[in-house]
PDB file of C-alpha atoms in Angstrom:
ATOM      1  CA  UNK A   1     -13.131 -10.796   3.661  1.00 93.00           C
ATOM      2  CA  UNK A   2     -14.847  -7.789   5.081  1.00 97.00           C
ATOM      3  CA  UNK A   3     -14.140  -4.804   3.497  1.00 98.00           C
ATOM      4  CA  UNK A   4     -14.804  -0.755   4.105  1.00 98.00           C
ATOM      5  CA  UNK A   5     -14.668   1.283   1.015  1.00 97.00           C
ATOM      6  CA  UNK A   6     -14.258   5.146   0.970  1.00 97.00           C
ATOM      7  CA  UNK A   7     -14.753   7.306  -2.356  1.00 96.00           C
ATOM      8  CA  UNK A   8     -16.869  10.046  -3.400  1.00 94.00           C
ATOM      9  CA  UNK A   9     -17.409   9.710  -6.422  1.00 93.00           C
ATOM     10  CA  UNK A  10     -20.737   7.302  -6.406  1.00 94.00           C
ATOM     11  CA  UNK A  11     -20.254   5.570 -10.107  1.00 94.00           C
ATOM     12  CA  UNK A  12     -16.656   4.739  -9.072  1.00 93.00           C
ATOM     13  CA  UNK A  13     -17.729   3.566  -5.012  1.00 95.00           C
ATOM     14  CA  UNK A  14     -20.613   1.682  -6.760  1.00 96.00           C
ATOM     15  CA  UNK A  15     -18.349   0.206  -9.505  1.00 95.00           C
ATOM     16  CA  UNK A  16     -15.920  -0.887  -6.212  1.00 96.00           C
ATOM     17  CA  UNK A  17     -18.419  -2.189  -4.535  1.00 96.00           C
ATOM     18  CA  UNK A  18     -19.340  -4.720  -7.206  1.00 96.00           C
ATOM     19  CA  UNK A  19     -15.833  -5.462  -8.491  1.00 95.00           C
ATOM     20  CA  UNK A  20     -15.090  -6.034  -4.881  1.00 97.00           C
ATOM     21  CA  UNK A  21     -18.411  -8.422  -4.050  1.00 97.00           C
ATOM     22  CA  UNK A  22     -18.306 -10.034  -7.455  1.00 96.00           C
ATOM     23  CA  UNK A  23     -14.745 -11.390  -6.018  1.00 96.00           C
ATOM     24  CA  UNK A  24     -15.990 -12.678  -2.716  1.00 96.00           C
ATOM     25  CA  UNK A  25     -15.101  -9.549  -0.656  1.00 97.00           C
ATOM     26  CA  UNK A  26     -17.689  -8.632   2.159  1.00 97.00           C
ATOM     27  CA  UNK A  27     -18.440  -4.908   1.753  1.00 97.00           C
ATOM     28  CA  UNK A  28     -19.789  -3.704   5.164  1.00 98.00           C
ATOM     29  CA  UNK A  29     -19.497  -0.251   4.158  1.00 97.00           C
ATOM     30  CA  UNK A  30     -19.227   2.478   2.054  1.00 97.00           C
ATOM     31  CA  UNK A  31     -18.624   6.127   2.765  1.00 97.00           C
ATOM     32  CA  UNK A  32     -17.986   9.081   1.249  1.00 95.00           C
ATOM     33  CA  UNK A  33     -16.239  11.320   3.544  1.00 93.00           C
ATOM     34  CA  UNK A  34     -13.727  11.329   5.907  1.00 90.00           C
ATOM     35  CA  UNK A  35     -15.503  11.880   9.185  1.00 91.00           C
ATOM     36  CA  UNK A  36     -17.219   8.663   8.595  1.00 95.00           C
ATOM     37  CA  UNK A  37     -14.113   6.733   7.341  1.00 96.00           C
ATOM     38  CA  UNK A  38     -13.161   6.686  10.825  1.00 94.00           C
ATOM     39  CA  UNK A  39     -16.122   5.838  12.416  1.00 96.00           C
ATOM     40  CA  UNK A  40     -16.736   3.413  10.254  1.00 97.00           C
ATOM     41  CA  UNK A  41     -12.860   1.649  10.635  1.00 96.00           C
ATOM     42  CA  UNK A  42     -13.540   1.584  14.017  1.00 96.00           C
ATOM     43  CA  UNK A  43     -16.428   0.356  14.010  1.00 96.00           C
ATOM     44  CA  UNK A  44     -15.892  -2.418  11.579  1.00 97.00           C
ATOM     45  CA  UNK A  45     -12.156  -3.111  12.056  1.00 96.00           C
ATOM     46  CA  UNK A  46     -12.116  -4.740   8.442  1.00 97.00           C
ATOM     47  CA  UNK A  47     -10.223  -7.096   7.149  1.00 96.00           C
ATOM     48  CA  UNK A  48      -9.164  -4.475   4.336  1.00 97.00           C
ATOM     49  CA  UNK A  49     -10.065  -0.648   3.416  1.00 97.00           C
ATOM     50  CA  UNK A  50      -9.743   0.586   0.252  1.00 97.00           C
ATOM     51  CA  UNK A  51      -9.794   4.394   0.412  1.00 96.00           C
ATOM     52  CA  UNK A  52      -9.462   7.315  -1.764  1.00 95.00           C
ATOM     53  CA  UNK A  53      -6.882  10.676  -0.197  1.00 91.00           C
ATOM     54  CA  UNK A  54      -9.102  13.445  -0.964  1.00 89.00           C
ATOM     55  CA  UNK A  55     -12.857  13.028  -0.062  1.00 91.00           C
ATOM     56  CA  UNK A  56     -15.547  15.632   1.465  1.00 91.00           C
ATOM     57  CA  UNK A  57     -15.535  18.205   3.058  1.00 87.00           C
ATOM     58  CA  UNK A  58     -12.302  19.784   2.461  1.00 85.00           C
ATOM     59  CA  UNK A  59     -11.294  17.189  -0.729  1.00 87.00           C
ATOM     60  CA  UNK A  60      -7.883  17.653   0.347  1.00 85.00           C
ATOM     61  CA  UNK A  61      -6.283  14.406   2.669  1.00 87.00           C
ATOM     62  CA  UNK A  62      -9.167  13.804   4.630  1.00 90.00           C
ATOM     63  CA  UNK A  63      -9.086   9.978   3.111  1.00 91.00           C
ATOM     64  CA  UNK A  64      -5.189   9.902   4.494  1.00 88.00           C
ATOM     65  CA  UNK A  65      -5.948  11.294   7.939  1.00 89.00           C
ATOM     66  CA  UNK A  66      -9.105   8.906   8.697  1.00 93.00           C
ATOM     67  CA  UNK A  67      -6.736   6.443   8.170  1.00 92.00           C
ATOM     68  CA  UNK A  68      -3.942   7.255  10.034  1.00 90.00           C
ATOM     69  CA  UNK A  69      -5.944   8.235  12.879  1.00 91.00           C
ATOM     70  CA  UNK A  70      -7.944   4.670  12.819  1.00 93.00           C
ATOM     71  CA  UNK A  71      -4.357   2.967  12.574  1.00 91.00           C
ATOM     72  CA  UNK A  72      -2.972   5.053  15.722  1.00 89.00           C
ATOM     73  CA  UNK A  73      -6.269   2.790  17.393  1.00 92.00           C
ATOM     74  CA  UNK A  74      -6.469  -0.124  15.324  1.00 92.00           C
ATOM     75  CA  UNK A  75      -2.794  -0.705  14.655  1.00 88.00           C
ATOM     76  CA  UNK A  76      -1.609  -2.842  11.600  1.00 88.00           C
ATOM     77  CA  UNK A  77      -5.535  -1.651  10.151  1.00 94.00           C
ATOM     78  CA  UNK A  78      -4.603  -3.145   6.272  1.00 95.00           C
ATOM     79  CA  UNK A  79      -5.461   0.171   4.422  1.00 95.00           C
ATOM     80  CA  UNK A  80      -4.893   0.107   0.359  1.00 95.00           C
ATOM     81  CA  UNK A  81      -5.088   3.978  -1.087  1.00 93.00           C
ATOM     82  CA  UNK A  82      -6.611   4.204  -4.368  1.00 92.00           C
ATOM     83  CA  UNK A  83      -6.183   7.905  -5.546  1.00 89.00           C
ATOM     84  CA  UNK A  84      -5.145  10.181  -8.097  1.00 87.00           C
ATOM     85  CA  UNK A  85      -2.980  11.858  -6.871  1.00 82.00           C
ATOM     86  CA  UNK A  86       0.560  11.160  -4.229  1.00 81.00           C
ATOM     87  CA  UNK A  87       0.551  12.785  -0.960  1.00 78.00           C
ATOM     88  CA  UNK A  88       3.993  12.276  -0.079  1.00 76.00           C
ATOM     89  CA  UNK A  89       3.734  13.635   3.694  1.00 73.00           C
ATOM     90  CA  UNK A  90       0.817  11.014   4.789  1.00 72.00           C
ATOM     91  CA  UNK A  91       2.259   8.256   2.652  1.00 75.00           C
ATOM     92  CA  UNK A  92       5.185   8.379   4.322  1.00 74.00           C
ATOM     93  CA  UNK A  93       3.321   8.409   7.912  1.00 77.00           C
ATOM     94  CA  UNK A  94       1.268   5.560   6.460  1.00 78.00           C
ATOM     95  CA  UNK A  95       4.016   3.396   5.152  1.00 73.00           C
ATOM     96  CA  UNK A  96       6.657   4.468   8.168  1.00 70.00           C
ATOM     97  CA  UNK A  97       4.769   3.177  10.760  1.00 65.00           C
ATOM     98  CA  UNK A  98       5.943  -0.602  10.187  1.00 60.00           C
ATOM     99  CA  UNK A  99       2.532  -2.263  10.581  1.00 68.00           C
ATOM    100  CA  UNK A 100       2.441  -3.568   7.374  1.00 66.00           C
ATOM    101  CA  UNK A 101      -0.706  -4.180   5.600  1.00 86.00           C
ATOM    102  CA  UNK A 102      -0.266  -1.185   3.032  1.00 89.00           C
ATOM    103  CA  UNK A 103      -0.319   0.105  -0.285  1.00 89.00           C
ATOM    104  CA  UNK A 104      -0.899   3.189  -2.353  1.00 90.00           C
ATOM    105  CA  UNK A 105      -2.318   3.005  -6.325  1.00 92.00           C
ATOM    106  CA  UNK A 106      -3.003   5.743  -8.496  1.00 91.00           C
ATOM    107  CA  UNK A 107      -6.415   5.313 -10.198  1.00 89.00           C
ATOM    108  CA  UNK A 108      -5.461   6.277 -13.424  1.00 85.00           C
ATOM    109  CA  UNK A 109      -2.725   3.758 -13.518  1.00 80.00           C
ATOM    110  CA  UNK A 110      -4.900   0.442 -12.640  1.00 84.00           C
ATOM    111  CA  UNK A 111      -5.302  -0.852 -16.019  1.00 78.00           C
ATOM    112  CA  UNK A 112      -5.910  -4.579 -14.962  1.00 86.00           C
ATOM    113  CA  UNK A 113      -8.968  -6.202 -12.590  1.00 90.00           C
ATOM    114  CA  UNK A 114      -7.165  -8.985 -11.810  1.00 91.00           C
ATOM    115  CA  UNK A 115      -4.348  -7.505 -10.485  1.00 88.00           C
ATOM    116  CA  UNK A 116      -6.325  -4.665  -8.609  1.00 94.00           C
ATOM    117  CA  UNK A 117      -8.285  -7.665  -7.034  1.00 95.00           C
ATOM    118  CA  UNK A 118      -4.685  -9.493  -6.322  1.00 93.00           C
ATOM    119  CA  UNK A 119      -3.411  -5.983  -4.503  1.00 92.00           C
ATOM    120  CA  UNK A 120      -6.331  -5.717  -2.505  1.00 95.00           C
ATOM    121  CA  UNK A 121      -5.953  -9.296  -1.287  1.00 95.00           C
ATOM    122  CA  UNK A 122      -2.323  -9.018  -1.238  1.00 91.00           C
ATOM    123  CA  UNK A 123      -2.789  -6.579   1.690  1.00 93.00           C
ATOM    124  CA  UNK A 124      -5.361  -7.761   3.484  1.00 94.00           C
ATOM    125  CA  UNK A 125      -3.067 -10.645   4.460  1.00 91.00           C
ATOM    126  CA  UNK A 126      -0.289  -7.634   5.711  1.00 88.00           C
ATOM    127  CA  UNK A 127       1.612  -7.031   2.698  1.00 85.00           C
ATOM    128  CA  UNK A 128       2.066  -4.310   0.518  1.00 84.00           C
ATOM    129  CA  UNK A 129       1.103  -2.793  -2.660  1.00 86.00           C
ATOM    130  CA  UNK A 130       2.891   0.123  -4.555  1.00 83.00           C
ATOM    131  CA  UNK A 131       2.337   1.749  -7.451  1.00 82.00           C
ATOM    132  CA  UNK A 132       6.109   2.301  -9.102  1.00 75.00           C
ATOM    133  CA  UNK A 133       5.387   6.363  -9.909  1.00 77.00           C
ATOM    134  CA  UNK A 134       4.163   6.595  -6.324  1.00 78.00           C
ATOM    135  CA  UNK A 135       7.369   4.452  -4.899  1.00 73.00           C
ATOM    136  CA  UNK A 136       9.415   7.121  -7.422  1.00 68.00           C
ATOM    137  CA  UNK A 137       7.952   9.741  -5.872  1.00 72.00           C
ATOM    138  CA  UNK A 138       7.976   8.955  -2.373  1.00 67.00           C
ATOM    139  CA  UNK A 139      11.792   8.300  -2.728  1.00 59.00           C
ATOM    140  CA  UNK A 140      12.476  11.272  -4.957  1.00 57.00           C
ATOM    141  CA  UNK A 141      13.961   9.102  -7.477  1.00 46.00           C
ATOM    142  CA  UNK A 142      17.596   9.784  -5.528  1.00 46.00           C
ATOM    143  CA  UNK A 143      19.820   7.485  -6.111  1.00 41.00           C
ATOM    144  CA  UNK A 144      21.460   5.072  -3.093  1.00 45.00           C
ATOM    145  CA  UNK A 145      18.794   5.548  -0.497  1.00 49.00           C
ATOM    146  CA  UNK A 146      21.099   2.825   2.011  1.00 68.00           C
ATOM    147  CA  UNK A 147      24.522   2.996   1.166  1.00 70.00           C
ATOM    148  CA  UNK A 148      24.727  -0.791   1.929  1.00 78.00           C
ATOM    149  CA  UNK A 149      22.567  -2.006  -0.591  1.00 84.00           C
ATOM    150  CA  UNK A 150      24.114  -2.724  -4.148  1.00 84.00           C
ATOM    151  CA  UNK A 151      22.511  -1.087  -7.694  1.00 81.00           C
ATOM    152  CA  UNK A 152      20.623  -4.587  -8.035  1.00 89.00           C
ATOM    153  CA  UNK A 153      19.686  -5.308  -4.683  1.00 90.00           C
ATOM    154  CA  UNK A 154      17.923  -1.483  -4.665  1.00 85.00           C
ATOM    155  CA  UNK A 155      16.357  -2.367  -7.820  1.00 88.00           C
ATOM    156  CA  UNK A 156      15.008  -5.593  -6.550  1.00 92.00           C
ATOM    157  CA  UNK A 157      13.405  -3.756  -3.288  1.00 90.00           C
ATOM    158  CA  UNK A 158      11.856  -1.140  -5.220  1.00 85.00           C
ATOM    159  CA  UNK A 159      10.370  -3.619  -7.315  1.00 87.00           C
ATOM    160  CA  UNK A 160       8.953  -6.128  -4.052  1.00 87.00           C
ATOM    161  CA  UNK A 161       7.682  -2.187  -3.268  1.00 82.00           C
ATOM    162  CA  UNK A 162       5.070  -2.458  -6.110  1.00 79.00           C
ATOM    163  CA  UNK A 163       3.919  -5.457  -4.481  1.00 80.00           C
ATOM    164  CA  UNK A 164       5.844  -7.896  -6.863  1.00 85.00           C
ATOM    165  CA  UNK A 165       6.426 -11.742  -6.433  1.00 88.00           C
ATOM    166  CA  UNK A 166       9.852 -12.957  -6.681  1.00 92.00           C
ATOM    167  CA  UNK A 167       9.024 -14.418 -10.040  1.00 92.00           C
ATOM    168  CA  UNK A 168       7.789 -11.149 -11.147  1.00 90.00           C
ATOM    169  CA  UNK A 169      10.788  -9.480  -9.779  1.00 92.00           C
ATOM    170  CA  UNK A 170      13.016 -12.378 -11.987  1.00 93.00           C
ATOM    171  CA  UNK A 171      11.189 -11.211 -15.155  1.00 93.00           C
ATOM    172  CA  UNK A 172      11.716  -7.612 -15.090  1.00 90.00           C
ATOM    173  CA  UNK A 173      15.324  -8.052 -14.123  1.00 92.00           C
ATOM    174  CA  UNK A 174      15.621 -10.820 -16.442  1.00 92.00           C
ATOM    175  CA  UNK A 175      17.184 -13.134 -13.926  1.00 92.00           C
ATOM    176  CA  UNK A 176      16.217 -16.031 -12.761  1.00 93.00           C
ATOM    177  CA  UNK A 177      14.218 -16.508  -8.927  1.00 94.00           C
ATOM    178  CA  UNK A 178      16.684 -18.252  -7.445  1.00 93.00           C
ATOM    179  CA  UNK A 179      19.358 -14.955  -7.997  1.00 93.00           C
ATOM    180  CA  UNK A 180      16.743 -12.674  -6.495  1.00 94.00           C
ATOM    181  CA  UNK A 181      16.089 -15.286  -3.692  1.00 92.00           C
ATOM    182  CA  UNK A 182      19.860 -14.330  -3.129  1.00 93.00           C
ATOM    183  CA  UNK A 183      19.241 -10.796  -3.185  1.00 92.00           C
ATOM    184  CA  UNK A 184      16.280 -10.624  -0.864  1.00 93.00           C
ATOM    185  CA  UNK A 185      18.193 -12.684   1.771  1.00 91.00           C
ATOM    186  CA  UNK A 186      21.316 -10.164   1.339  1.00 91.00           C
ATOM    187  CA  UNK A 187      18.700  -6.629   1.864  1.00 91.00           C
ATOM    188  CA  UNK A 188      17.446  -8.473   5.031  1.00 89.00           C
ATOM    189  CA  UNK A 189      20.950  -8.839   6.407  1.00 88.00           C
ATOM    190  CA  UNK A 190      21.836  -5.484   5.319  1.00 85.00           C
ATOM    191  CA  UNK A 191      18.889  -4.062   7.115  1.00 84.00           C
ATOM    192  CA  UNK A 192      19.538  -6.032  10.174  1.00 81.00           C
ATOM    193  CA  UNK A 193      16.140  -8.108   9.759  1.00 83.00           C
ATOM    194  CA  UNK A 194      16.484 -11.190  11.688  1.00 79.00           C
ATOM    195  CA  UNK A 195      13.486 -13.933  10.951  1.00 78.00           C
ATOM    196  CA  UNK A 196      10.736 -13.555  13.263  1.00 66.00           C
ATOM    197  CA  UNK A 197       7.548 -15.271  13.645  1.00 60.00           C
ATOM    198  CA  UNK A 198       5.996 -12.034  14.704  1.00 52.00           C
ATOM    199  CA  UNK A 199       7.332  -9.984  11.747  1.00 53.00           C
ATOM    200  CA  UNK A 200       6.875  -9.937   7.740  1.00 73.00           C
ATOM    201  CA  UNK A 201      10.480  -9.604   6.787  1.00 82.00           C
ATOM    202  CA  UNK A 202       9.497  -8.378   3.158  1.00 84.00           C
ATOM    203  CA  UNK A 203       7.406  -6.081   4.412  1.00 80.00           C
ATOM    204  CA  UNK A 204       9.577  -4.443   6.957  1.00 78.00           C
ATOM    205  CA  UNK A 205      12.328  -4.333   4.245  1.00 83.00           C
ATOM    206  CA  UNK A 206       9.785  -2.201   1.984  1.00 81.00           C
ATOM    207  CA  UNK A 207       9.047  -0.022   4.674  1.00 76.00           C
ATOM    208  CA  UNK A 208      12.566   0.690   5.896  1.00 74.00           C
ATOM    209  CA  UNK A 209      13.598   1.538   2.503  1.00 74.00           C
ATOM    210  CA  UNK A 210      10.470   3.942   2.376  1.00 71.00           C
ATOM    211  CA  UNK A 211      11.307   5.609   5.515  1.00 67.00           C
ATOM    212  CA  UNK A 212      14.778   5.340   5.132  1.00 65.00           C
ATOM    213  CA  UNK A 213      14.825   8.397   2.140  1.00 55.00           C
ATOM    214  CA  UNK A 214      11.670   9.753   3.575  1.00 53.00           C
TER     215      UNK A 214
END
């Protein structure tokens, strides 16, 4: 799985570069600006980039914008952000663009290899992976973001947001898969997502809720 790493910090790039190897990833590349991010998405077109926001020269979005501006090219370009801090504006670009093949952790939050690893993979094959304090802050933590969703069935998105399996989703509800099976089917025909072979319906139902209190 070739894979195009962006972070400025050399222990950390170094440290991703051998987590990500040691777990049969392909790095072509590592950068550790944003200039080069670009070129080097381009260039590559990887099967996965996992990039930090705020990298040389400005250390403000430069990670965010590389990206965005690679995915206006290459679109669908599976991007995971692994950062600090939230930048709600370019998230929301990111995530609102429907191509799937996103997510956003927060460094300081990643407490597990395994699941890092699992995210990484999760959206290199065009799904998503959300940190819940960056999902809480991209929606504001308002309540009813679609009126036509139920209390449960909102809790059950925001939790597929974080990249959760339906069995995960079952545990932290404390209901079984089968009731969120239910759920999931009843968001879809809430949001008016037919079954495509063309489209991730899970994913399109995380990013419409995204963009829908954006």
């Amino acid at each position: 799985m070739r894979t195009v790493i962006a972070e400025d910090h050399v222990l950390l790039r170094d440290g991703l570069i051998r987590l990500l190897v040691a777990n049969g990833f392909d790095v072509v590349e590592a950068v550790d600006n944003g200039p080069v991010l670009r070129d080097a998405l381009l260039r590559h077109r990887p099967d996965v980039a996992v990039v930090d926001v705020r990298l040389p020269p400005t250390f403000t979005d430069e990670g965010l914008v590389a990206v965005l501006a690679a995915r206006r090219e290459v679109p669908g370009l599976p991007v995971l952000v692994l950062s600090q801090y939230v930048e709600q504006l370019y998230a929301r670009e990111l995530l609102a663009d429907h191509a799937g093949g996103v997510g956003y952790l927060l460094k300081d939050r990643v407490g597990n290899v395994e699941e890092f690893v699992a995210a990484v993979r999760r959206v290199a094959d065009g799904g998503t992976a959300m940190d819940a304090e960056v999902v809480g802050q991209l929606v504001g933590r308002r309540a009813t973001p679609l009126a036509a969703l139920t209390p449960r069935e909102r809790a059950v998105l925001e939790l597929v947001a974080e990249g959760r399996s339906n069995a995960a989703v079952a545990a932290a509800l404390f209901v079984t898969e089968k009731a969120v099976g239910k759920h999931i089917s009843s968001i879809f025909g809430k949001l008016d997502l037919a079954p495509s072979d063309d489209d991730n319906r899970r994913v399109r139902a995380v990013l419409a809720y995204l963009q829908a209190v954006s």
